[in-house]
Each structure stands twice: as structure tokens, then as C-alpha cells.
């Protein structure tokens, strides 16, 4: 019976993960005559073998032929399909996306067409409008045409808190803010691995999306949902942190959890005006919280208070405008003046510079950082005398006023 015959010719039409990285396509060798002859001979032998079994065996001929002949559509296609190319996608990843969208007949056809077109390495990250059931070679040409790209870029600045991210995305996409808030309630569903919420400092971390919405410019696919858009941002966060080897390095070199390092990066992003200060601010944070440089291990940052204000729908305040009752409000879960350790969640969405700073801070014994002029220059101190000098500089530059300058 034909059902008992196994010639080993079955092959999935989707490609396996990892073959051919985009931008590093190998050139095909010209001399393939011997290989082609062997392929034809093997095909003829399979036909003879099946013919010997009986006429009914020809029902499997198409399957056998598809092992030797790459399935591909003949025409230019029709209708419309939208396909997204993500950062880090290989040719196989792109081919799989096209296959799933009904654009190409097989991932293999796309890979072979890309190998044959030296310009395929120029396919950019983004969303493309293509047609269904296209010849793979035509798909390559279409994706290289700038007119095929759907350019609907939304830029999220570094340090934007999640509530403001939702507002920006809502303004650009017309999706209600409420839908973004609802989608963000479960960060794990959006792609944040559950281990990210583990801490080594004993604090219970609520599963907040804050910190994981990576600031960048995104091309929003047409008809994308709030959850899909936020997942794009989480994917980019994971790509950047993987590229930095963030998870492994902070555990080995900083001896803290990745989440705690992310919290530190979010504080540095919120506190520092100049990116050159991210790493040094991170060192101050680590010295205060982990190194025992101050007695209470209290971080003592006003940006945590202002983050809580924003979450409550209130306006932030300058440090010299904060009331003592606001600074020492024990009902504020982001109180770091009276509560030891880092805040319970990140307080912003940091960019690559702040992540690098938290990953690799300079050596130093600073326990103070302050913005000492209206340009955003940071000053650092290691003891009370240096702290007082920083305060005087702030007063002289009119950054700080009131009783602190008396």
C-alpha cells in the first residue's frame, strides 16, 4: 500500500529558524550542473519506483516533486497583504511572515529569490504593503521599493513614563488611552518574561509595564491593536537588552537582579539631563542602596515623588517646592526618603544610554548627585562638606531657592 511507503521526501514549507541572516546572504556558486543532474536522476528513480508499485502511487507525485522543485507562485499576485519586518529578522523570519500572510508559496522560494538578488540585504525594518500569491522574486523587488513601505512613525522620547506613552500612541493611532491601559495590566501577556519581575532585595515587585516600553520610533502597522503596539515596544526592549547582555552581566558584575538594574536605569534617565551622567548617577544609586555608604540605605530621590504625582494625575514639582508632608508621605509607595532601597518599580522608560550606565557605572564613592545649574550640569559629592558646596552652587545659580539657601 502507498501509505506504508516512506521515501523521506516530506519538507515543511516554512523555513527553520535561524537560516540566512538578513544582510549576510551567501552568494550562490555558479557550478551546479552535477548537483542538478543528481537531483533529476533521483526524481526519475523515485518515479520508476512508484510506477512499479502501481498507478495509485502517482497521488504522491506532487509531494515528491515539491522536494526537488521549490513551490512558488507564477504571477504578480492580487489583492493586498501587510507584512512586518522586525529588527533582527533573518531571511527565514521574513519568508515565514510572507508565507503566513499568503504572499509566497513557500519560505524556501523567498530565500532562494533573496539569494539570487544581491540587493535583498537592503530590505529595511518596517511594514510593507504587498500582494497575495506573488512570485517570490517579485516580492523582493516590491519590498525594495520605498513606495511599498508603510511609513507611519511614532516617536517615544527616552524617559517617557507609561501614562504619557499611552497618550502619544493614542494621539497618533486614535486608539483610546483606556485600551492601552487595559492591555498594559498584564506585561507578561505583552511579552515581558516573568523572571524580569524577580528581585534580590526582598521587595515585592508589582508587575508593571513601566520600564519595558522601549523609547524609539515605531512604524505602526495598519489596524494594529493597543496590545500589539505595546508588544512591539516590549520586543524592542528585549532586543536591546539582549544585545547588551544586560540580564547576565548585571547578575554577574553588579550582583543584583536585572529588574533592580532596570529601576536604577529608569532613575538615571529621569534625573540626568546629559546622557554622559547616566553611568555616574547609577553609581550613586548603587552606593546608597547596596554599598552601605549611608546609614539608612535610603535613596532619597524627589523624582520618585513626582512619578507618584503623575500616576495620580497631578503635576510634578521642583524639589524646593515640595512640602515636608509630601517628601515624607509614608502612603506614597515611591517614598525613598524614609523607606530603604529602590522604588517598587521603574519610574520611567529608559533608553539604551541609561541601560548601559546602570550596567557599567564608573568606580567612585559618590553618594550625592545634584543638578547645579539651569543647563542641567550634574555635580557629585562623597561627604557632607561636598554636599554643602553643591547646595551653595545651586543657590548661587538660582536652581535652588528658599530656606535651603538661607
PDB file of N, CA, C and O in Angstrom, residues 60-86:
ATOM      1  N   UNK A  60       1.085  10.600  -4.851  1.00  0.00           N
ATOM      2  CA  UNK A  60       2.149  11.226  -4.060  1.00  0.00           C
ATOM      3  C   UNK A  60       3.183  11.942  -4.898  1.00  0.00           C
ATOM      4  O   UNK A  60       4.160  12.448  -4.366  1.00  0.00           O
ATOM      5  N   UNK A  61       2.964  12.019  -6.201  1.00  0.00           N
ATOM      6  CA  UNK A  61       3.984  12.598  -7.072  1.00  0.00           C
ATOM      7  C   UNK A  61       4.238  14.073  -6.765  1.00  0.00           C
ATOM      8  O   UNK A  61       5.387  14.523  -6.757  1.00  0.00           O
ATOM      9  N   UNK A  62       3.152  14.840  -6.510  1.00  0.00           N
ATOM     10  CA  UNK A  62       3.333  16.270  -6.254  1.00  0.00           C
ATOM     11  C   UNK A  62       4.179  16.503  -5.010  1.00  0.00           C
ATOM     12  O   UNK A  62       5.007  17.406  -4.968  1.00  0.00           O
ATOM     13  N   UNK A  63       3.973  15.632  -4.021  1.00  0.00           N
ATOM     14  CA  UNK A  63       4.766  15.796  -2.802  1.00  0.00           C
ATOM     15  C   UNK A  63       6.237  15.528  -3.077  1.00  0.00           C
ATOM     16  O   UNK A  63       7.119  16.212  -2.580  1.00  0.00           O
ATOM     17  N   UNK A  64       6.503  14.537  -3.862  1.00  0.00           N
ATOM     18  CA  UNK A  64       7.891  14.212  -4.194  1.00  0.00           C
ATOM     19  C   UNK A  64       8.507  15.324  -5.031  1.00  0.00           C
ATOM     20  O   UNK A  64       9.616  15.783  -4.787  1.00  0.00           O
ATOM     21  N   UNK A  65       7.748  15.804  -6.017  1.00  0.00           N
ATOM     22  CA  UNK A  65       8.269  16.857  -6.884  1.00  0.00           C
ATOM     23  C   UNK A  65       8.603  18.112  -6.085  1.00  0.00           C
ATOM     24  O   UNK A  65       9.604  18.771  -6.348  1.00  0.00           O
ATOM     25  N   UNK A  66       7.770  18.434  -5.064  1.00  0.00           N
ATOM     26  CA  UNK A  66       7.995  19.639  -4.278  1.00  0.00           C
ATOM     27  C   UNK A  66       9.266  19.571  -3.448  1.00  0.00           C
ATOM     28  O   UNK A  66       9.751  20.584  -2.962  1.00  0.00           O
ATOM     29  N   UNK A  67       9.786  18.352  -3.258  1.00  0.00           N
ATOM     30  CA  UNK A  67      11.058  18.247  -2.548  1.00  0.00           C
ATOM     31  C   UNK A  67      12.204  18.739  -3.429  1.00  0.00           C
ATOM     32  O   UNK A  67      13.190  19.262  -2.950  1.00  0.00           O
ATOM     33  N   UNK A  68      12.059  18.536  -4.736  1.00  0.00           N
ATOM     34  CA  UNK A  68      13.124  18.912  -5.676  1.00  0.00           C
ATOM     35  C   UNK A  68      12.872  20.251  -6.344  1.00  0.00           C
ATOM     36  O   UNK A  68      13.806  20.930  -6.743  1.00  0.00           O
ATOM     37  N   UNK A  69      11.620  20.626  -6.490  1.00  0.00           N
ATOM     38  CA  UNK A  69      11.259  21.875  -7.157  1.00  0.00           C
ATOM     39  C   UNK A  69      10.617  22.787  -6.124  1.00  0.00           C
ATOM     40  O   UNK A  69       9.595  22.443  -5.519  1.00  0.00           O
ATOM     41  N   UNK A  70      11.201  23.972  -5.883  1.00  0.00           N
ATOM     42  CA  UNK A  70      10.708  24.871  -4.854  1.00  0.00           C
ATOM     43  C   UNK A  70       9.330  25.410  -5.208  1.00  0.00           C
ATOM     44  O   UNK A  70       9.155  26.000  -6.281  1.00  0.00           O
ATOM     45  N   UNK A  71       8.325  25.215  -4.324  1.00  0.00           N
ATOM     46  CA  UNK A  71       6.987  25.745  -4.601  1.00  0.00           C
ATOM     47  C   UNK A  71       7.016  27.268  -4.692  1.00  0.00           C
ATOM     48  O   UNK A  71       7.522  27.944  -3.791  1.00  0.00           O
ATOM     49  N   UNK A  72       6.497  27.800  -5.784  1.00  0.00           N
ATOM     50  CA  UNK A  72       6.499  29.245  -5.998  1.00  0.00           C
ATOM     51  C   UNK A  72       5.305  29.603  -6.854  1.00  0.00           C
ATOM     52  O   UNK A  72       4.881  28.820  -7.712  1.00  0.00           O
ATOM     53  N   UNK A  73       4.733  30.780  -6.612  1.00  0.00           N
ATOM     54  CA  UNK A  73       3.646  31.258  -7.462  1.00  0.00           C
ATOM     55  C   UNK A  73       4.229  31.803  -8.762  1.00  0.00           C
ATOM     56  O   UNK A  73       5.383  32.260  -8.812  1.00  0.00           O
ATOM     57  N   UNK A  74       3.414  31.811  -9.819  1.00  0.00           N
ATOM     58  CA  UNK A  74       3.889  32.263 -11.134  1.00  0.00           C
ATOM     59  C   UNK A  74       3.604  33.737 -11.398  1.00  0.00           C
ATOM     60  O   UNK A  74       4.375  34.415 -12.060  1.00  0.00           O
ATOM     61  N   UNK A  75       2.482  34.212 -10.903  1.00  0.00           N
ATOM     62  CA  UNK A  75       2.036  35.538 -11.304  1.00  0.00           C
ATOM     63  C   UNK A  75       2.440  36.653 -10.363  1.00  0.00           C
ATOM     64  O   UNK A  75       3.115  36.446  -9.353  1.00  0.00           O
ATOM     65  N   UNK A  76       1.999  37.876 -10.697  1.00  0.00           N
ATOM     66  CA  UNK A  76       2.337  39.065  -9.900  1.00  0.00           C
ATOM     67  C   UNK A  76       1.493  39.199  -8.638  1.00  0.00           C
ATOM     68  O   UNK A  76       1.731  40.090  -7.829  1.00  0.00           O
ATOM     69  N   UNK A  77       0.513  38.314  -8.447  1.00  0.00           N
ATOM     70  CA  UNK A  77      -0.323  38.351  -7.260  1.00  0.00           C
ATOM     71  C   UNK A  77      -1.498  39.288  -7.409  1.00  0.00           C
ATOM     72  O   UNK A  77      -1.640  40.009  -8.395  1.00  0.00           O
ATOM     73  N   UNK A  78      -2.367  39.280  -6.414  1.00  0.00           N
ATOM     74  CA  UNK A  78      -3.545  40.137  -6.441  1.00  0.00           C
ATOM     75  C   UNK A  78      -3.943  40.475  -5.007  1.00  0.00           C
ATOM     76  O   UNK A  78      -3.458  39.884  -4.045  1.00  0.00           O
ATOM     77  N   UNK A  79      -4.875  41.412  -4.878  1.00  0.00           N
ATOM     78  CA  UNK A  79      -5.313  41.813  -3.550  1.00  0.00           C
ATOM     79  C   UNK A  79      -4.218  42.546  -2.799  1.00  0.00           C
ATOM     80  O   UNK A  79      -3.301  43.111  -3.400  1.00  0.00           O
ATOM     81  N   UNK A  80      -4.297  42.546  -1.488  1.00  0.00           N
ATOM     82  CA  UNK A  80      -3.316  43.269  -0.673  1.00  0.00           C
ATOM     83  C   UNK A  80      -3.056  42.528   0.633  1.00  0.00           C
ATOM     84  O   UNK A  80      -3.957  41.932   1.215  1.00  0.00           O
ATOM     85  N   UNK A  81      -1.816  42.547   1.068  1.00  0.00           N
ATOM     86  CA  UNK A  81      -1.423  41.969   2.361  1.00  0.00           C
ATOM     87  C   UNK A  81      -0.409  42.901   3.006  1.00  0.00           C
ATOM     88  O   UNK A  81       0.315  43.629   2.310  1.00  0.00           O
ATOM     89  N   UNK A  82      -0.361  42.895   4.318  1.00  0.00           N
ATOM     90  CA  UNK A  82       0.590  43.708   5.066  1.00  0.00           C
ATOM     91  C   UNK A  82       1.524  42.794   5.840  1.00  0.00           C
ATOM     92  O   UNK A  82       1.064  41.887   6.539  1.00  0.00           O
ATOM     93  N   UNK A  83       2.816  43.032   5.691  1.00  0.00           N
ATOM     94  CA  UNK A  83       3.822  42.195   6.346  1.00  0.00           C
ATOM     95  C   UNK A  83       4.810  43.089   7.080  1.00  0.00           C
ATOM     96  O   UNK A  83       5.246  44.118   6.545  1.00  0.00           O
ATOM     97  N   UNK A  84       5.163  42.691   8.301  1.00  0.00           N
ATOM     98  CA  UNK A  84       6.098  43.482   9.104  1.00  0.00           C
ATOM     99  C   UNK A  84       7.456  42.799   9.169  1.00  0.00           C
ATOM    100  O   UNK A  84       7.548  41.601   9.418  1.00  0.00           O
ATOM    101  N   UNK A  85       8.509  43.566   8.932  1.00  0.00           N
ATOM    102  CA  UNK A  85       9.882  43.106   9.114  1.00  0.00           C
ATOM    103  C   UNK A  85      10.389  43.724  10.408  1.00  0.00           C
ATOM    104  O   UNK A  85      10.437  44.945  10.557  1.00  0.00           O
ATOM    105  N   UNK A  86      10.758  42.869  11.362  1.00  0.00           N
ATOM    106  CA  UNK A  86      11.195  43.344  12.673  1.00  0.00           C
ATOM    107  C   UNK A  86      12.714  43.412  12.754  1.00  0.00           C
ATOM    108  O   UNK A  86      13.411  42.749  11.985  1.00  0.00           O
TER     109      UNK A  86
END
